JSON list of C-alpha atoms in Angstrom, two decimals:
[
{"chain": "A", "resi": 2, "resn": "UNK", "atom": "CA", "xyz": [95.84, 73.04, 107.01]},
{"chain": "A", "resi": 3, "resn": "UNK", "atom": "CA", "xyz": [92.37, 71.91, 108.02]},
{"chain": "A", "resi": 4, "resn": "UNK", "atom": "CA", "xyz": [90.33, 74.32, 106.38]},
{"chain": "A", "resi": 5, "resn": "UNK", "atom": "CA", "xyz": [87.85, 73.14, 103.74]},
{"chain": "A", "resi": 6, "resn": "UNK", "atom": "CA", "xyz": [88.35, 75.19, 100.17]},
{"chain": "A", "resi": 7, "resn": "UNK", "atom": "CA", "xyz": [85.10, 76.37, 101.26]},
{"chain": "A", "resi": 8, "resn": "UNK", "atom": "CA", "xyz": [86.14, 77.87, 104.27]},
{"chain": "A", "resi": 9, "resn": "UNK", "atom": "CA", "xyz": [89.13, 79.49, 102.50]},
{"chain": "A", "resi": 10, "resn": "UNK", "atom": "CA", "xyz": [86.46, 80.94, 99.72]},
{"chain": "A", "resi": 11, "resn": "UNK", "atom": "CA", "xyz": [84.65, 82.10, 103.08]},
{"chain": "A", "resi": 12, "resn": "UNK", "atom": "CA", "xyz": [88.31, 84.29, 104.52]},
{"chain": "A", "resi": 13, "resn": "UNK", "atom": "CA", "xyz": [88.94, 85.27, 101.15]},
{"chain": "A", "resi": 14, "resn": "UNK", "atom": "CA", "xyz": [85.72, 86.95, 100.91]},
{"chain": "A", "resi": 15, "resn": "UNK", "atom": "CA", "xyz": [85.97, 88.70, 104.24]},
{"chain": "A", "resi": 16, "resn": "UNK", "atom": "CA", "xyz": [89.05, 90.28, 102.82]},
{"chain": "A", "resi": 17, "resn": "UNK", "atom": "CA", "xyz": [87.90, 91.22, 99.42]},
{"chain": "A", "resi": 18, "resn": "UNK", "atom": "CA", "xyz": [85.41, 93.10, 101.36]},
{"chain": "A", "resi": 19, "resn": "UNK", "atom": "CA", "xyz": [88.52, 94.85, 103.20]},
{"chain": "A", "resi": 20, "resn": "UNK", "atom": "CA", "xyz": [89.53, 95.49, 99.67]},
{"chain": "A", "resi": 21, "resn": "UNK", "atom": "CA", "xyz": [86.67, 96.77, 98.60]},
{"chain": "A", "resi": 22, "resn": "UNK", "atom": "CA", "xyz": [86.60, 99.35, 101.24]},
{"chain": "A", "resi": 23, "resn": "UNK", "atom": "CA", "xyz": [90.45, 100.61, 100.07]},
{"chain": "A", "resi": 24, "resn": "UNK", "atom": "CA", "xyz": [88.91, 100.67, 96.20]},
{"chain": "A", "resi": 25, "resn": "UNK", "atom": "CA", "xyz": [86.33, 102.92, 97.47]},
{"chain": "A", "resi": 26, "resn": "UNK", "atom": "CA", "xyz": [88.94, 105.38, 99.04]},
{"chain": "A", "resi": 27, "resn": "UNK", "atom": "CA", "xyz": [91.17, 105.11, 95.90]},
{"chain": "A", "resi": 28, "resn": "UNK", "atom": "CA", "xyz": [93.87, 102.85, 97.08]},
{"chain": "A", "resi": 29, "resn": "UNK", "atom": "CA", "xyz": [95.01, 100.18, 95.20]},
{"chain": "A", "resi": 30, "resn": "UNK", "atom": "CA", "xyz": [92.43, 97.54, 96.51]},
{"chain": "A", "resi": 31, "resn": "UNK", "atom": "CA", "xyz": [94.40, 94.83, 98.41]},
{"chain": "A", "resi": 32, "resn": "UNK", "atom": "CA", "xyz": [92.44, 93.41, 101.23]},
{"chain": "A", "resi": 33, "resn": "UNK", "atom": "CA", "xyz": [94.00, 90.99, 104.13]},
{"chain": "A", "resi": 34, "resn": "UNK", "atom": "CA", "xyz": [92.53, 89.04, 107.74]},
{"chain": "A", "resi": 35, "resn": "UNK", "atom": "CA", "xyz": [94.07, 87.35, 110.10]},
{"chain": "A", "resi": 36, "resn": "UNK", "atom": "CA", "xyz": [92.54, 83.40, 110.99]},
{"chain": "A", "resi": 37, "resn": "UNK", "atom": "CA", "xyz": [93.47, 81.92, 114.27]},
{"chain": "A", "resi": 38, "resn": "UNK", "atom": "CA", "xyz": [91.11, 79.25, 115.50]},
{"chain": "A", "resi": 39, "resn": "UNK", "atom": "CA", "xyz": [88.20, 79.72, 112.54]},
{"chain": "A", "resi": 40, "resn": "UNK", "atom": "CA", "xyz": [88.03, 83.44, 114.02]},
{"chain": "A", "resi": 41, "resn": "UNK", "atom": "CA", "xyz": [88.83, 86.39, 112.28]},
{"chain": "A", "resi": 42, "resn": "UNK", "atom": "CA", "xyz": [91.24, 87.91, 114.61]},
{"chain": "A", "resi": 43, "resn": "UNK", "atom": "CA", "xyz": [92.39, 91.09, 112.45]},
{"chain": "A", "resi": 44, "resn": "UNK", "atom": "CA", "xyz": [91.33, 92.75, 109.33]},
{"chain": "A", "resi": 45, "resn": "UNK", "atom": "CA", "xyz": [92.82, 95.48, 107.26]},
{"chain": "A", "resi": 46, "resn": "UNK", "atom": "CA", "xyz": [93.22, 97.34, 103.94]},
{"chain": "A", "resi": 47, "resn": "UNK", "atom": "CA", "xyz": [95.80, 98.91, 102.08]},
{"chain": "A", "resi": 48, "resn": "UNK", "atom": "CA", "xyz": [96.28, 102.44, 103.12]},
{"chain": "A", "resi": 49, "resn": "UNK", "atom": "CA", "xyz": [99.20, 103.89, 101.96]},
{"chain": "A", "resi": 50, "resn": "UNK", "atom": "CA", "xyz": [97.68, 106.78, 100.36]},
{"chain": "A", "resi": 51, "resn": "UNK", "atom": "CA", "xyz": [95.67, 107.73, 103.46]},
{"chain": "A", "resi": 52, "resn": "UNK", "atom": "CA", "xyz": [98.58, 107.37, 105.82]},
{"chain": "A", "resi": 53, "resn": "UNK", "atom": "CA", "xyz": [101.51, 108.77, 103.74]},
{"chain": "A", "resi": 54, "resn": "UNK", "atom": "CA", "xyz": [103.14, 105.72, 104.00]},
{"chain": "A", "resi": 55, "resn": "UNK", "atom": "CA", "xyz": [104.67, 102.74, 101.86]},
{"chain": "A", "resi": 56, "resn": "UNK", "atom": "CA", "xyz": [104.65, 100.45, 104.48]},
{"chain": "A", "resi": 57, "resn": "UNK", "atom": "CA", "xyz": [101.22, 100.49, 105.17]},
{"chain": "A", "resi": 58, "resn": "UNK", "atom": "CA", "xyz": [99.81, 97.52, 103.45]},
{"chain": "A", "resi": 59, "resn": "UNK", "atom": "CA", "xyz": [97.22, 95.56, 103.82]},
{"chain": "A", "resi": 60, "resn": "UNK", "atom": "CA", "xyz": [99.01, 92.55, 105.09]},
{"chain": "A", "resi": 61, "resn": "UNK", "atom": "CA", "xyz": [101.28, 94.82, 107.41]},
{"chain": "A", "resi": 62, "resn": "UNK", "atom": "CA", "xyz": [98.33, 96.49, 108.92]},
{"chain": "A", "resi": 63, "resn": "UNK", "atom": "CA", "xyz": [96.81, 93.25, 109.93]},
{"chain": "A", "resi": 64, "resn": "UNK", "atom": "CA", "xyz": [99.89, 91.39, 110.99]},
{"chain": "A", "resi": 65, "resn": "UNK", "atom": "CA", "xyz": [100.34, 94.61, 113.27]},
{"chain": "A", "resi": 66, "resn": "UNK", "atom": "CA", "xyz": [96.33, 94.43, 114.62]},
{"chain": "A", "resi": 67, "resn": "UNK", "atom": "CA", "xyz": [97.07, 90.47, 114.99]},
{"chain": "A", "resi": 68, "resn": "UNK", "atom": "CA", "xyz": [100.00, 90.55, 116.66]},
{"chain": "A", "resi": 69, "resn": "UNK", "atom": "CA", "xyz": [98.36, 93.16, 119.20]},
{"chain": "A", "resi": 70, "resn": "UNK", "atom": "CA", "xyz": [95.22, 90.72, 119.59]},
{"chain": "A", "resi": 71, "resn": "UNK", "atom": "CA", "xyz": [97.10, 88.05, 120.62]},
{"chain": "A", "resi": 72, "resn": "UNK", "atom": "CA", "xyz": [99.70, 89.82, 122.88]},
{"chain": "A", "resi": 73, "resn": "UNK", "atom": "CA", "xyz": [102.54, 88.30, 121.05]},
{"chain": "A", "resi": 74, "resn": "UNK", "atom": "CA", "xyz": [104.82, 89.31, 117.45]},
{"chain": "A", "resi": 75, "resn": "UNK", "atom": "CA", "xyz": [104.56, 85.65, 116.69]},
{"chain": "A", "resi": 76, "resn": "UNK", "atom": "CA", "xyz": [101.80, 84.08, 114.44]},
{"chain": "A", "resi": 77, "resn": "UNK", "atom": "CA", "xyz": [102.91, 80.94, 114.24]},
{"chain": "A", "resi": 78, "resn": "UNK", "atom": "CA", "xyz": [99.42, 79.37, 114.53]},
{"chain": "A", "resi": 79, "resn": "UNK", "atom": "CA", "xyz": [97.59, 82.19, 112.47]},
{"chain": "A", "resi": 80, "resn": "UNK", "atom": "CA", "xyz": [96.48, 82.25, 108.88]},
{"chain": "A", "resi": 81, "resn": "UNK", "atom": "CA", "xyz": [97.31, 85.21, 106.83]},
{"chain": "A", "resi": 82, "resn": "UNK", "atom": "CA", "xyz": [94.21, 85.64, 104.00]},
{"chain": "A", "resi": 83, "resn": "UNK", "atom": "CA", "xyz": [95.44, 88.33, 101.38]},
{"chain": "A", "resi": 84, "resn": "UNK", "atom": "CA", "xyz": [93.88, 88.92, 97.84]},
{"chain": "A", "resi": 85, "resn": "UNK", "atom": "CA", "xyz": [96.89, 89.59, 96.06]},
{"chain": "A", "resi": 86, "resn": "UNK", "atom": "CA", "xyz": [100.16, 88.24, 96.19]},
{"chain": "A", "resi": 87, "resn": "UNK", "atom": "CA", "xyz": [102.28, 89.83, 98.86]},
{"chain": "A", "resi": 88, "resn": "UNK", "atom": "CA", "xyz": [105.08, 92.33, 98.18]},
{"chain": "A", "resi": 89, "resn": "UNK", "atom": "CA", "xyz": [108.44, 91.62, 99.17]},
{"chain": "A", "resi": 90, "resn": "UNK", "atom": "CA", "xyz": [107.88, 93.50, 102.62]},
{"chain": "A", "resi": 91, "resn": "UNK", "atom": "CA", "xyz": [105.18, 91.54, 103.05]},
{"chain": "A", "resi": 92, "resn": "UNK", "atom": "CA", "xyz": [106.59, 88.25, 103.03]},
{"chain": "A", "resi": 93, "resn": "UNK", "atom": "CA", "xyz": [109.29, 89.07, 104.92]},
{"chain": "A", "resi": 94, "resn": "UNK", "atom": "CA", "xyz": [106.85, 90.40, 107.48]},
{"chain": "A", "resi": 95, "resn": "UNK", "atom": "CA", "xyz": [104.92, 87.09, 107.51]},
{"chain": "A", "resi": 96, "resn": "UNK", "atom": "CA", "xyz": [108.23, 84.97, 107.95]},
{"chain": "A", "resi": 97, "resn": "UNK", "atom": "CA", "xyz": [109.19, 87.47, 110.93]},
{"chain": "A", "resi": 98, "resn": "UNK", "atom": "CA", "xyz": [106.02, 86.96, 112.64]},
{"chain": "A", "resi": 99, "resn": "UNK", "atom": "CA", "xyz": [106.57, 82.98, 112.03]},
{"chain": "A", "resi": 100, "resn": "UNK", "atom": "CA", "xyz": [102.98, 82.71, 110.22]},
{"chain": "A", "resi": 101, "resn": "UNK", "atom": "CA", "xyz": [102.22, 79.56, 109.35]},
{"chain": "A", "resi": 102, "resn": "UNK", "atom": "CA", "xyz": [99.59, 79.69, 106.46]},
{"chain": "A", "resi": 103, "resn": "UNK", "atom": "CA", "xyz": [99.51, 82.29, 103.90]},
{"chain": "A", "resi": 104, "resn": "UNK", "atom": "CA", "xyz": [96.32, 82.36, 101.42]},
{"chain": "A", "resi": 105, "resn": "UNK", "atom": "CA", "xyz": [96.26, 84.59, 98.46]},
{"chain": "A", "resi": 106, "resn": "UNK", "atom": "CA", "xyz": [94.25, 84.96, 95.33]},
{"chain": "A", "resi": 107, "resn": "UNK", "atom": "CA", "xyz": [95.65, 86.98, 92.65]},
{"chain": "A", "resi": 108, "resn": "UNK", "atom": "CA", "xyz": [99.00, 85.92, 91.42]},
{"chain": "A", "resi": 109, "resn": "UNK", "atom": "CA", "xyz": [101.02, 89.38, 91.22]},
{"chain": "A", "resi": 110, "resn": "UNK", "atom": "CA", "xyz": [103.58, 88.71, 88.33]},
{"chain": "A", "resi": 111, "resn": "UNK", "atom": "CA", "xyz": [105.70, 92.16, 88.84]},
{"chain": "A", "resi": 112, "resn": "UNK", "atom": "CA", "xyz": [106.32, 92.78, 92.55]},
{"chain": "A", "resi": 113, "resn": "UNK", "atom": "CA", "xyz": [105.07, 89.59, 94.16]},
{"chain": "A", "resi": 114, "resn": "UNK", "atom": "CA", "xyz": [107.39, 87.96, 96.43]},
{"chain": "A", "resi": 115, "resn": "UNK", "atom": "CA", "xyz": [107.64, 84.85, 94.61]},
{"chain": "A", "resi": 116, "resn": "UNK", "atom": "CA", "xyz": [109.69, 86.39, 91.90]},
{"chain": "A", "resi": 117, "resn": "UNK", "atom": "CA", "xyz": [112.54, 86.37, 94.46]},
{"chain": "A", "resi": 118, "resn": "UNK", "atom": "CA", "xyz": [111.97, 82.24, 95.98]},
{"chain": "A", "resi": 119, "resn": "UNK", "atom": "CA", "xyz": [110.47, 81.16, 99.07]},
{"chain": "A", "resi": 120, "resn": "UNK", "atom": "CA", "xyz": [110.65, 84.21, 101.33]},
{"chain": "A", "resi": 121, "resn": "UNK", "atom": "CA", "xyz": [108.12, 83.22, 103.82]},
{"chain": "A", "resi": 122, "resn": "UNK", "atom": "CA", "xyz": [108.75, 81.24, 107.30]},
{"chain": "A", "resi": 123, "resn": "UNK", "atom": "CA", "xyz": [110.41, 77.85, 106.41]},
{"chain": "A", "resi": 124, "resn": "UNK", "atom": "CA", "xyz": [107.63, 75.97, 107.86]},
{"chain": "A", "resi": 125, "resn": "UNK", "atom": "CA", "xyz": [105.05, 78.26, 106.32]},
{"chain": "A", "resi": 126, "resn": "UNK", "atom": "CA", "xyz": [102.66, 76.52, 103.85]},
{"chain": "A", "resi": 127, "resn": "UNK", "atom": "CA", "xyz": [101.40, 78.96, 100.92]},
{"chain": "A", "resi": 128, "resn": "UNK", "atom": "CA", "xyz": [97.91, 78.49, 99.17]},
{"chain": "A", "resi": 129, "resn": "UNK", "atom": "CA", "xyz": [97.34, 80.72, 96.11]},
{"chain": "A", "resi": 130, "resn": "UNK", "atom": "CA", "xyz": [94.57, 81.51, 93.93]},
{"chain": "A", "resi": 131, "resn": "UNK", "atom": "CA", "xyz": [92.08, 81.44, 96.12]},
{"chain": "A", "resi": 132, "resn": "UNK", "atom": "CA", "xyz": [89.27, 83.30, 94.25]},
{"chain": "A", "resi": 133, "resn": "UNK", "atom": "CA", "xyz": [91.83, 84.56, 92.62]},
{"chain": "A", "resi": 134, "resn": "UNK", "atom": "CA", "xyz": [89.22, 86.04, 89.50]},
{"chain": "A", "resi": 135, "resn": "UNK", "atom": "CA", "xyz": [87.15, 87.67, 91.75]},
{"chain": "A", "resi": 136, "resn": "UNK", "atom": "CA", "xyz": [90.93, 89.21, 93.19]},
{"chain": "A", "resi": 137, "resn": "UNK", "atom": "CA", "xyz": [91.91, 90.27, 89.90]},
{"chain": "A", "resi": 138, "resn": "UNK", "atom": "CA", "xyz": [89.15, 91.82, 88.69]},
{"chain": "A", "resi": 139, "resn": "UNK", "atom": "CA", "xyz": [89.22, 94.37, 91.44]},
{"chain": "A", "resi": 140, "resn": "UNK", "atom": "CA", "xyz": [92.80, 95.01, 90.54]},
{"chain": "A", "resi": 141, "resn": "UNK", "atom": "CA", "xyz": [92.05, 95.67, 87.00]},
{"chain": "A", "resi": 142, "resn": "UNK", "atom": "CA", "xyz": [89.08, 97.59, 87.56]},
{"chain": "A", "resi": 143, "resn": "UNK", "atom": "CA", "xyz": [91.28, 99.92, 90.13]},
{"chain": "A", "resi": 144, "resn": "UNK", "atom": "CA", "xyz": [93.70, 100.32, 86.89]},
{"chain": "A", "resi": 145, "resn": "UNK", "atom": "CA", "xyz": [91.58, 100.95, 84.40]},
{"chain": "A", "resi": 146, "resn": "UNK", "atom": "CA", "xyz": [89.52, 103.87, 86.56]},
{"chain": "A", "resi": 147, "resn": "UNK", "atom": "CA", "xyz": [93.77, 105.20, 86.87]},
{"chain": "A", "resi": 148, "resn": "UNK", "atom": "CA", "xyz": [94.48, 105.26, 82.95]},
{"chain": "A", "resi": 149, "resn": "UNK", "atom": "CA", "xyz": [91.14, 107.30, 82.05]}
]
């Protein structure tokens, strides 16, 4: 990858602003864009609640507006950029659309993927915790508003 850590701070932010916008609409606030050529090529938020509908992820919902930017269901030269660890799904949604480069920040230790190996593309590269504090602490303060 050819990205500076600074430009990875500078995706990561663009999708904790995505997951800002699902914390103000109550959904747990997971926030994802799509990179292909230093431009942001698809952004989304995780809307399950809003949509009736447990597939509707963050990282699904931008793979999906990617894929439709580009005209193709292959990623293969696209960066994913997601806050928190992806899902199972997820991952397996990344490896089908061949993405290349997945970025996360939070480490999610019960239902992220990599509690089951390597389920990304085989030539994917992963880079995680990637503001990963500023990740977590949106996840925690989501939690906390649920258990009062």
């Amino acid at each position: 990858m050819a990205l500076t850590v600074h430009s990875h701070e500078h995706y990561m932010r663009e999708a904790l602003k995505q997951a800002r916008y699902a914390l103000q609409e109550d959904e747990i606030p997971i926030g994802a864009v799509v990179v292909l050529d230093k431009q942001i090529i698809a952004r989304a938020y995780n809307q399950t609640e809003r949509l009736h509908d447990v597939t509707a992820h963050a990282e699904m919902l931008a793979i999906t507006a990617a894929a439709n930017h580009v005209g193709n269901k292959y990623l293969a030269d696209c960066t994913l950029y997601v806050t928190v660890e992806p899902c199972v799904m997820c991952a397996g949604a990344a490896a089908w659309a061949q993405l290349r480069h997945v970025v996360y920040g939070a480490d999610e230790l019960k239902v992220g993927f990599r509690r089951y190996g390597n389920l990304l593309h085989p030539k994917a590269k992963l880079l995680r915790g990637v503001l990963a504090e500023e990740c977590g602490a949106l996840m925690q303060e989501f939690f906390a508003r649920k258990r009062k």
